[in-house]
PDB file of C-alpha atoms in Angstrom:
ATOM      1  CA  SER D   1     -21.359  22.614 -21.210  1.00 72.00           C
ATOM      2  CA  ILE D   2     -18.896  21.716 -18.431  1.00 84.00           C
ATOM      3  CA  GLU D   3     -18.175  17.989 -18.713  1.00 89.00           C
ATOM      4  CA  ASP D   4     -16.192  17.571 -15.496  1.00 91.00           C
ATOM      5  CA  VAL D   5     -18.854  16.561 -12.954  1.00 91.00           C
ATOM      6  CA  LYS D   6     -16.894  17.693  -9.911  1.00 87.00           C
ATOM      7  CA  LEU D   7     -16.156  21.093 -11.428  1.00 89.00           C
ATOM      8  CA  ARG D   8     -19.762  21.489 -12.527  1.00 90.00           C
ATOM      9  CA  ASN D   9     -21.040  20.705  -9.026  1.00 89.00           C
ATOM     10  CA  TRP D  10     -18.483  23.045  -7.494  1.00 89.00           C
ATOM     11  CA  LEU D  11     -19.538  25.911  -9.765  1.00 92.00           C
ATOM     12  CA  THR D  12     -23.214  25.153  -9.099  1.00 93.00           C
ATOM     13  CA  LEU D  13     -22.568  25.524  -5.383  1.00 92.00           C
ATOM     14  CA  ALA D  14     -20.747  28.820  -5.950  1.00 94.00           C
ATOM     15  CA  LEU D  15     -23.601  30.135  -8.092  1.00 94.00           C
ATOM     16  CA  SER D  16     -26.194  28.996  -5.552  1.00 93.00           C
ATOM     17  CA  SER D  17     -24.264  30.795  -2.807  1.00 91.00           C
ATOM     18  CA  ALA D  18     -24.248  33.979  -4.897  1.00 93.00           C
ATOM     19  CA  LEU D  19     -27.971  34.130  -5.654  1.00 92.00           C
ATOM     20  CA  ARG D  20     -29.227  35.368  -2.301  1.00 89.00           C
ATOM     21  CA  PRO D  21     -26.666  38.127  -1.577  1.00 89.00           C
ATOM     22  CA  SER D  22     -27.208  39.511  -5.089  1.00 92.00           C
ATOM     23  CA  SER D  23     -30.993  39.691  -4.579  1.00 91.00           C
ATOM     24  CA  ARG D  24     -33.301  41.754  -2.368  1.00 89.00           C
ATOM     25  CA  TRP D  25     -33.423  38.958   0.193  1.00 85.00           C
ATOM     26  CA  LEU D  26     -31.692  39.406   3.542  1.00 78.00           C
ATOM     27  CA  SER D  27     -28.674  37.126   3.204  1.00 69.00           C
ATOM     28  CA  GLY D  28     -28.020  36.778   6.943  1.00 66.00           C
ATOM     29  CA  SER D  29     -31.431  35.416   7.929  1.00 67.00           C
ATOM     30  CA  ILE D  30     -32.654  31.824   7.965  1.00 67.00           C
ATOM     31  CA  LYS D  31     -36.143  32.822   6.876  1.00 71.00           C
ATOM     32  CA  PRO D  32     -36.695  34.175   3.339  1.00 75.00           C
ATOM     33  CA  GLN D  33     -37.103  37.870   4.076  1.00 80.00           C
ATOM     34  CA  VAL D  34     -37.157  40.582   1.431  1.00 85.00           C
ATOM     35  CA  ASP D  35     -35.771  44.034   2.170  1.00 85.00           C
ATOM     36  CA  PRO D  36     -37.881  46.446   0.067  1.00 86.00           C
ATOM     37  CA  ASP D  37     -35.160  49.100   0.281  1.00 88.00           C
ATOM     38  CA  ARG D  38     -32.375  46.828  -0.847  1.00 87.00           C
ATOM     39  CA  LYS D  39     -31.284  47.030  -4.489  1.00 90.00           C
ATOM     40  CA  PRO D  40     -30.090  43.828  -6.213  1.00 91.00           C
ATOM     41  CA  SER D  41     -26.347  43.845  -6.790  1.00 92.00           C
ATOM     42  CA  SER D  42     -24.084  42.198  -9.345  1.00 93.00           C
ATOM     43  CA  LEU D  43     -24.533  38.421  -9.521  1.00 95.00           C
ATOM     44  CA  SER D  44     -21.163  37.990 -11.216  1.00 95.00           C
ATOM     45  CA  ALA D  45     -19.335  39.793  -8.408  1.00 94.00           C
ATOM     46  CA  HIS D  46     -20.977  37.604  -5.736  1.00 95.00           C
ATOM     47  CA  PHE D  47     -20.318  34.498  -7.843  1.00 95.00           C
ATOM     48  CA  ILE D  48     -16.591  35.285  -8.070  1.00 95.00           C
ATOM     49  CA  ARG D  49     -16.488  36.028  -4.338  1.00 94.00           C
ATOM     50  CA  ALA D  50     -18.270  32.732  -3.528  1.00 93.00           C
ATOM     51  CA  ALA D  51     -16.021  30.764  -5.887  1.00 93.00           C
ATOM     52  CA  ARG D  52     -12.888  32.220  -4.311  1.00 93.00           C
ATOM     53  CA  ALA D  53     -14.180  31.443  -0.822  1.00 91.00           C
ATOM     54  CA  LEU D  54     -14.867  27.838  -1.836  1.00 89.00           C
ATOM     55  CA  ALA D  55     -11.441  27.542  -3.429  1.00 88.00           C
ATOM     56  CA  ARG D  56      -9.831  28.904  -0.275  1.00 86.00           C
ATOM     57  CA  ASP D  57     -11.745  26.423   1.891  1.00 80.00           C
ATOM     58  CA  CYS D  58     -10.855  23.507  -0.382  1.00 77.00           C
ATOM     59  CA  ARG D  59      -7.106  24.051  -0.597  1.00 75.00           C
ATOM     60  CA  ARG D  60      -5.500  20.864   0.674  1.00 64.00           C
ATOM     61  CA  GLU D  61      -2.103  22.451   1.320  1.00 61.00           C
ATOM     62  CA  LYS D  62      -3.620  24.514   4.140  1.00 60.00           C
ATOM     63  CA  MET D  63      -4.763  21.428   6.010  1.00 60.00           C
ATOM     64  CA  PRO D  64      -2.660  20.083   8.887  1.00 64.00           C
ATOM     65  CA  ALA D  65      -0.452  17.203   7.840  1.00 59.00           C
ATOM     66  CA  LYS D  66      -2.378  14.681   9.917  1.00 63.00           C
ATOM     67  CA  SER D  67      -5.846  15.993   9.136  1.00 64.00           C
ATOM     68  CA  MET D  68      -8.479  13.829   7.455  1.00 64.00           C
ATOM     69  CA  LEU D  69     -10.227  14.982   4.319  1.00 70.00           C
ATOM     70  CA  ALA D  70     -13.956  15.531   4.617  1.00 75.00           C
ATOM     71  CA  ILE D  71     -16.319  13.005   3.088  1.00 82.00           C
ATOM     72  CA  ILE D  72     -19.830  14.117   2.180  1.00 84.00           C
ATOM     73  CA  LEU D  73     -22.548  11.474   2.310  1.00 89.00           C
ATOM     74  CA  LYS D  74     -26.012  12.312   1.027  1.00 87.00           C
ATOM     75  CA  GLY D  75     -28.806  10.612   2.918  1.00 91.00           C
ATOM     76  CA  ASP D  76     -31.841  10.806   5.156  1.00 93.00           C
ATOM     77  CA  ALA D  77     -31.209  11.805   8.790  1.00 94.00           C
ATOM     78  CA  ARG D  78     -33.712   9.097   9.767  1.00 95.00           C
ATOM     79  CA  ARG D  79     -31.803   6.417   7.858  1.00 95.00           C
ATOM     80  CA  LEU D  80     -28.142   7.349   8.120  1.00 94.00           C
ATOM     81  CA  PRO D  81     -25.891   5.712   5.492  1.00 94.00           C
ATOM     82  CA  LEU D  82     -23.438   4.629   8.201  1.00 96.00           C
ATOM     83  CA  LYS D  83     -22.590   1.396   9.967  1.00 96.00           C
ATOM     84  CA  ASP D  84     -23.141   0.839  13.686  1.00 97.00           C
ATOM     85  CA  ALA D  85     -20.831   2.515  16.202  1.00 97.00           C
ATOM     86  CA  CYS D  86     -18.666   4.386  13.701  1.00 96.00           C
ATOM     87  CA  VAL D  87     -19.140   8.056  14.698  1.00 95.00           C
ATOM     88  CA  ASP D  88     -17.415   9.861  17.569  1.00 96.00           C
ATOM     89  CA  ALA D  89     -19.581  12.985  17.563  1.00 97.00           C
ATOM     90  CA  VAL D  90     -22.627  14.552  15.914  1.00 96.00           C
ATOM     91  CA  VAL D  91     -22.821  18.359  15.709  1.00 96.00           C
ATOM     92  CA  THR D  92     -25.822  19.840  13.938  1.00 94.00           C
ATOM     93  CA  SER D  93     -28.682  22.309  13.884  1.00 90.00           C
ATOM     94  CA  PRO D  94     -31.766  20.144  13.350  1.00 90.00           C
ATOM     95  CA  PRO D  95     -35.026  21.192  11.666  1.00 86.00           C
ATOM     96  CA  TYR D  96     -37.664  23.063  13.632  1.00 82.00           C
ATOM     97  CA  ALA D  97     -41.253  21.939  14.007  1.00 79.00           C
ATOM     98  CA  ASN D  98     -43.695  23.662  11.664  1.00 73.00           C
ATOM     99  CA  THR D  99     -41.670  26.881  11.607  1.00 68.00           C
ATOM    100  CA  TYR D 100     -39.590  27.076   8.440  1.00 71.00           C
ATOM    101  CA  ASP D 101     -40.136  25.736   4.972  1.00 73.00           C
ATOM    102  CA  TYR D 102     -36.594  24.633   4.231  1.00 74.00           C
ATOM    103  CA  PHE D 103     -37.244  24.457   0.507  1.00 79.00           C
ATOM    104  CA  ASP D 104     -38.665  27.979   0.527  1.00 79.00           C
ATOM    105  CA  VAL D 105     -35.491  29.238   2.207  1.00 79.00           C
ATOM    106  CA  GLN D 106     -33.531  27.965  -0.826  1.00 83.00           C
ATOM    107  CA  ARG D 107     -36.238  29.017  -3.286  1.00 85.00           C
ATOM    108  CA  LEU D 108     -33.864  31.016  -5.480  1.00 87.00           C
ATOM    109  CA  SER D 109     -31.656  27.981  -6.093  1.00 90.00           C
ATOM    110  CA  TYR D 110     -34.628  25.684  -6.738  1.00 89.00           C
ATOM    111  CA  ILE D 111     -35.969  28.121  -9.335  1.00 89.00           C
ATOM    112  CA  ALA D 112     -32.567  28.785 -10.929  1.00 90.00           C
ATOM    113  CA  PHE D 113     -31.623  25.123 -11.354  1.00 91.00           C
ATOM    114  CA  GLY D 114     -35.093  23.643 -11.833  1.00 91.00           C
ATOM    115  CA  TRP D 115     -34.763  21.305  -8.860  1.00 89.00           C
ATOM    116  CA  PRO D 116     -37.887  19.319  -7.871  1.00 88.00           C
ATOM    117  CA  ARG D 117     -39.533  20.403  -4.640  1.00 83.00           C
ATOM    118  CA  GLU D 118     -39.873  17.171  -2.629  1.00 82.00           C
ATOM    119  CA  GLU D 119     -41.537  18.437   0.512  1.00 79.00           C
ATOM    120  CA  GLN D 120     -42.316  14.937   1.774  1.00 80.00           C
ATOM    121  CA  LEU D 121     -38.586  14.472   2.419  1.00 82.00           C
ATOM    122  CA  GLN D 122     -38.492  17.418   4.823  1.00 84.00           C
ATOM    123  CA  ILE D 123     -38.544  16.843   8.581  1.00 87.00           C
ATOM    124  CA  GLY D 124     -41.001  19.442   9.820  1.00 84.00           C
ATOM    125  CA  GLN D 125     -43.082  19.749   6.650  1.00 84.00           C
ATOM    126  CA  SER D 126     -46.208  21.844   7.057  1.00 80.00           C
ATOM    127  CA  SER D 127     -48.540  20.419   4.422  1.00 82.00           C
ATOM    128  CA  GLY D 128     -49.590  17.172   2.802  1.00 84.00           C
ATOM    129  CA  ILE D 129     -49.703  15.148   6.049  1.00 89.00           C
ATOM    130  CA  SER D 130     -52.583  12.702   6.384  1.00 91.00           C
ATOM    131  CA  MET D 131     -54.485  12.138   9.643  1.00 93.00           C
ATOM    132  CA  ASP D 132     -52.795   9.281  11.489  1.00 89.00           C
ATOM    133  CA  GLY D 133     -52.228   9.756  15.199  1.00 85.00           C
ATOM    134  CA  VAL D 134     -52.845   6.145  16.223  1.00 89.00           C
ATOM    135  CA  GLY D 135     -50.517   5.231  19.077  1.00 91.00           C
ATOM    136  CA  PHE D 136     -48.818   8.630  19.055  1.00 94.00           C
ATOM    137  CA  GLU D 137     -47.738   9.870  22.465  1.00 95.00           C
ATOM    138  CA  PRO D 138     -46.076  13.296  22.474  1.00 96.00           C
ATOM    139  CA  PRO D 139     -43.392  14.201  25.025  1.00 96.00           C
ATOM    140  CA  GLN D 140     -44.915  15.577  28.227  1.00 96.00           C
ATOM    141  CA  SER D 141     -43.797  19.131  27.464  1.00 96.00           C
ATOM    142  CA  MET D 142     -45.433  18.965  24.021  1.00 96.00           C
ATOM    143  CA  LYS D 143     -48.806  17.532  25.039  1.00 96.00           C
ATOM    144  CA  VAL D 144     -50.369  20.943  25.638  1.00 95.00           C
ATOM    145  CA  TRP D 145     -49.353  22.081  22.147  1.00 95.00           C
ATOM    146  CA  TYR D 146     -50.607  18.929  20.443  1.00 95.00           C
ATOM    147  CA  GLU D 147     -53.931  19.506  22.200  1.00 95.00           C
ATOM    148  CA  LYS D 148     -53.839  23.255  21.470  1.00 95.00           C
ATOM    149  CA  TYR D 149     -53.471  22.413  17.782  1.00 94.00           C
ATOM    150  CA  ARG D 150     -56.512  20.085  18.146  1.00 94.00           C
ATOM    151  CA  LYS D 151     -54.384  17.019  17.465  1.00 95.00           C
ATOM    152  CA  GLU D 152     -55.025  15.435  14.072  1.00 95.00           C
ATOM    153  CA  THR D 153     -57.846  17.775  13.021  1.00 95.00           C
ATOM    154  CA  THR D 154     -55.457  20.563  11.984  1.00 94.00           C
ATOM    155  CA  ILE D 155     -52.330  20.666   9.855  1.00 92.00           C
ATOM    156  CA  GLN D 156     -50.446  22.171  12.819  1.00 92.00           C
ATOM    157  CA  GLY D 157     -51.290  19.154  14.960  1.00 94.00           C
ATOM    158  CA  ARG D 158     -50.445  16.642  12.250  1.00 94.00           C
ATOM    159  CA  SER D 159     -47.219  18.486  11.448  1.00 93.00           C
ATOM    160  CA  LEU D 160     -46.170  18.463  15.106  1.00 94.00           C
ATOM    161  CA  ARG D 161     -46.893  14.742  15.377  1.00 95.00           C
ATOM    162  CA  ALA D 162     -44.972  13.957  12.189  1.00 94.00           C
ATOM    163  CA  TYR D 163     -42.045  16.092  13.343  1.00 94.00           C
ATOM    164  CA  LEU D 164     -41.774  14.478  16.779  1.00 96.00           C
ATOM    165  CA  ASN D 165     -42.031  10.988  15.295  1.00 95.00           C
ATOM    166  CA  SER D 166     -39.312  11.836  12.756  1.00 94.00           C
ATOM    167  CA  MET D 167     -37.022  13.161  15.485  1.00 96.00           C
ATOM    168  CA  ARG D 168     -37.633   9.998  17.499  1.00 96.00           C
ATOM    169  CA  VAL D 169     -36.453   7.929  14.553  1.00 96.00           C
ATOM    170  CA  HIS D 170     -33.491  10.256  13.994  1.00 97.00           C
ATOM    171  CA  PHE D 171     -32.300  10.078  17.604  1.00 97.00           C
ATOM    172  CA  ALA D 172     -32.492   6.277  17.470  1.00 97.00           C
ATOM    173  CA  GLU D 173     -30.310   6.387  14.342  1.00 97.00           C
ATOM    174  CA  VAL D 174     -27.811   8.694  16.026  1.00 97.00           C
ATOM    175  CA  GLN D 175     -27.666   6.356  19.000  1.00 97.00           C
ATOM    176  CA  ARG D 176     -27.006   3.479  16.600  1.00 97.00           C
ATOM    177  CA  VAL D 177     -24.072   5.092  14.762  1.00 97.00           C
ATOM    178  CA  LEU D 178     -22.390   6.630  17.826  1.00 97.00           C
ATOM    179  CA  VAL D 179     -19.478   4.820  19.420  1.00 97.00           C
ATOM    180  CA  PRO D 180     -19.803   4.058  23.145  1.00 95.00           C
ATOM    181  CA  GLY D 181     -19.094   7.326  24.941  1.00 94.00           C
ATOM    182  CA  GLY D 182     -19.766   9.393  21.810  1.00 96.00           C
ATOM    183  CA  VAL D 183     -21.233  12.881  22.119  1.00 96.00           C
ATOM    184  CA  ILE D 184     -23.788  14.986  20.282  1.00 97.00           C
ATOM    185  CA  ALA D 185     -24.385  18.748  20.187  1.00 96.00           C
ATOM    186  CA  TYR D 186     -27.629  20.213  18.844  1.00 95.00           C
ATOM    187  CA  ALA D 187     -28.343  23.905  18.335  1.00 92.00           C
ATOM    188  CA  VAL D 188     -32.055  24.399  19.000  1.00 90.00           C
ATOM    189  CA  GLY D 189     -34.209  27.066  20.593  1.00 88.00           C
ATOM    190  CA  ASN D 190     -37.626  27.634  22.100  1.00 89.00           C
ATOM    191  CA  SER D 191     -39.940  30.112  20.403  1.00 86.00           C
ATOM    192  CA  ILE D 192     -42.968  32.204  21.312  1.00 86.00           C
ATOM    193  CA  ARG D 193     -46.236  31.117  19.710  1.00 87.00           C
ATOM    194  CA  GLU D 194     -49.624  32.586  20.571  1.00 85.00           C
ATOM    195  CA  ASN D 195     -47.911  34.483  23.425  1.00 90.00           C
ATOM    196  CA  ASN D 196     -46.753  31.211  25.004  1.00 92.00           C
ATOM    197  CA  THR D 197     -43.415  29.421  24.999  1.00 92.00           C
ATOM    198  CA  PHE D 198     -43.140  26.576  22.510  1.00 93.00           C
ATOM    199  CA  PRO D 199     -40.734  24.323  24.503  1.00 94.00           C
ATOM    200  CA  LEU D 200     -38.860  22.647  21.664  1.00 94.00           C
ATOM    201  CA  VAL D 201     -35.697  22.260  23.751  1.00 95.00           C
ATOM    202  CA  GLN D 202     -37.505  20.435  26.555  1.00 96.00           C
ATOM    203  CA  GLY D 203     -39.394  18.270  24.064  1.00 96.00           C
ATOM    204  CA  LEU D 204     -36.214  17.144  22.331  1.00 96.00           C
ATOM    205  CA  VAL D 205     -34.540  16.492  25.676  1.00 97.00           C
ATOM    206  CA  GLU D 206     -37.382  14.101  26.498  1.00 97.00           C
ATOM    207  CA  LEU D 207     -36.904  12.345  23.154  1.00 97.00           C
ATOM    208  CA  LEU D 208     -33.164  12.044  23.814  1.00 97.00           C
ATOM    209  CA  LYS D 209     -33.897  10.374  27.133  1.00 96.00           C
ATOM    210  CA  GLU D 210     -36.260   7.981  25.352  1.00 95.00           C
ATOM    211  CA  SER D 211     -33.333   7.005  23.104  1.00 95.00           C
ATOM    212  CA  ASP D 212     -31.190   6.307  26.186  1.00 94.00           C
ATOM    213  CA  PHE D 213     -28.855   9.288  25.909  1.00 95.00           C
ATOM    214  CA  ARG D 214     -27.141  10.144  29.195  1.00 89.00           C
ATOM    215  CA  ARG D 215     -25.793  13.333  30.791  1.00 94.00           C
ATOM    216  CA  ILE D 216     -27.917  15.755  28.803  1.00 96.00           C
ATOM    217  CA  CYS D 217     -26.953  19.403  29.383  1.00 95.00           C
ATOM    218  CA  ILE D 218     -28.660  22.584  28.174  1.00 94.00           C
ATOM    219  CA  HIS D 219     -26.423  25.597  27.576  1.00 92.00           C
ATOM    220  CA  GLN D 220     -28.273  28.873  27.037  1.00 88.00           C
ATOM    221  CA  ARG D 221     -27.080  31.577  24.664  1.00 80.00           C
ATOM    222  CA  SER D 222     -28.294  35.102  23.977  1.00 74.00           C
ATOM    223  CA  ASN D 223     -30.203  35.880  20.783  1.00 67.00           C
ATOM    224  CA  SER D 224     -31.111  39.146  19.133  1.00 61.00           C
ATOM    225  CA  SER D 225     -34.725  40.194  19.602  1.00 58.00           C
ATOM    226  CA  ARG D 226     -34.864  41.319  15.965  1.00 54.00           C
ATOM    227  CA  ARG D 227     -32.982  38.673  14.030  1.00 52.00           C
ATOM    228  CA  ILE D 228     -33.242  34.930  14.217  1.00 51.00           C
ATOM    229  CA  LEU D 229     -29.492  34.396  14.129  1.00 48.00           C
ATOM    230  CA  PRO D 230     -27.669  34.595  17.489  1.00 41.00           C
TER     231      PRO D 230
END
C-alpha cells in the first residue's frame, strides 16, 4: 500500500533486518543456527530498532562536507556493471566454496517476501551443477581436494570446480575495473574438513596471481573456536 518505491524498499530492508533477531535463530552467526532455548521476541520492537538504525545511517547532515554519497549497483560479481579502470579499491568478504547456502542464510526474508530462490546465481552453489570438468585445472593447493571429492563424479567435486572457475572470472573482472595501482582486500579463511585443512586462502592467492595481481599479503587474525565470526 506504500506507493513511494524508495520508502517501500527502505521499510522492506528494515523489516528484513528485524526478522532474524525476533526469531529463535542466532542473529550473530553467518550460518542459520536455531537456539532451542531462545524465545522469539517482538517483531515490531526489532523493526522499529532496525528502522531507526537505518535512518541514523542515512542522515546526510552527518556526512563530512566533502564526502561522496554511496551508490548501490546491483549486478553479478563475475560481470561487474562498471567501466574499465574506474575503481580505486575493492573491499569484500567473498563467498566460500561449498560451505554456506547463502539463500538459506536469508531464508526468513525469502519466505516473508516470497522472493524466488535462484540458486544458479550463487557463487559456491552446492546443487544442480552438471558434470563438465573439461579443461579445468585447479590451483595447486586445491588439487588434492578436487581429487578427494572424486572430481566430477560427486557434487562436492563439481561444486568446487564451479566455485574456482567463478572466482577466476571474478578476479579477472576486478583486475579490469581497478585503476593502475588499485588495491583489494578480501576477508577469507581456511577451514577444517575431514580433519584436514581446506586451504581456501592459498587457493585464492594462486588465482590472484593468475590474474596478475602483485604484492599479495596474508594477514592472520584470531577466530573464536565456537563461533564463525571473528
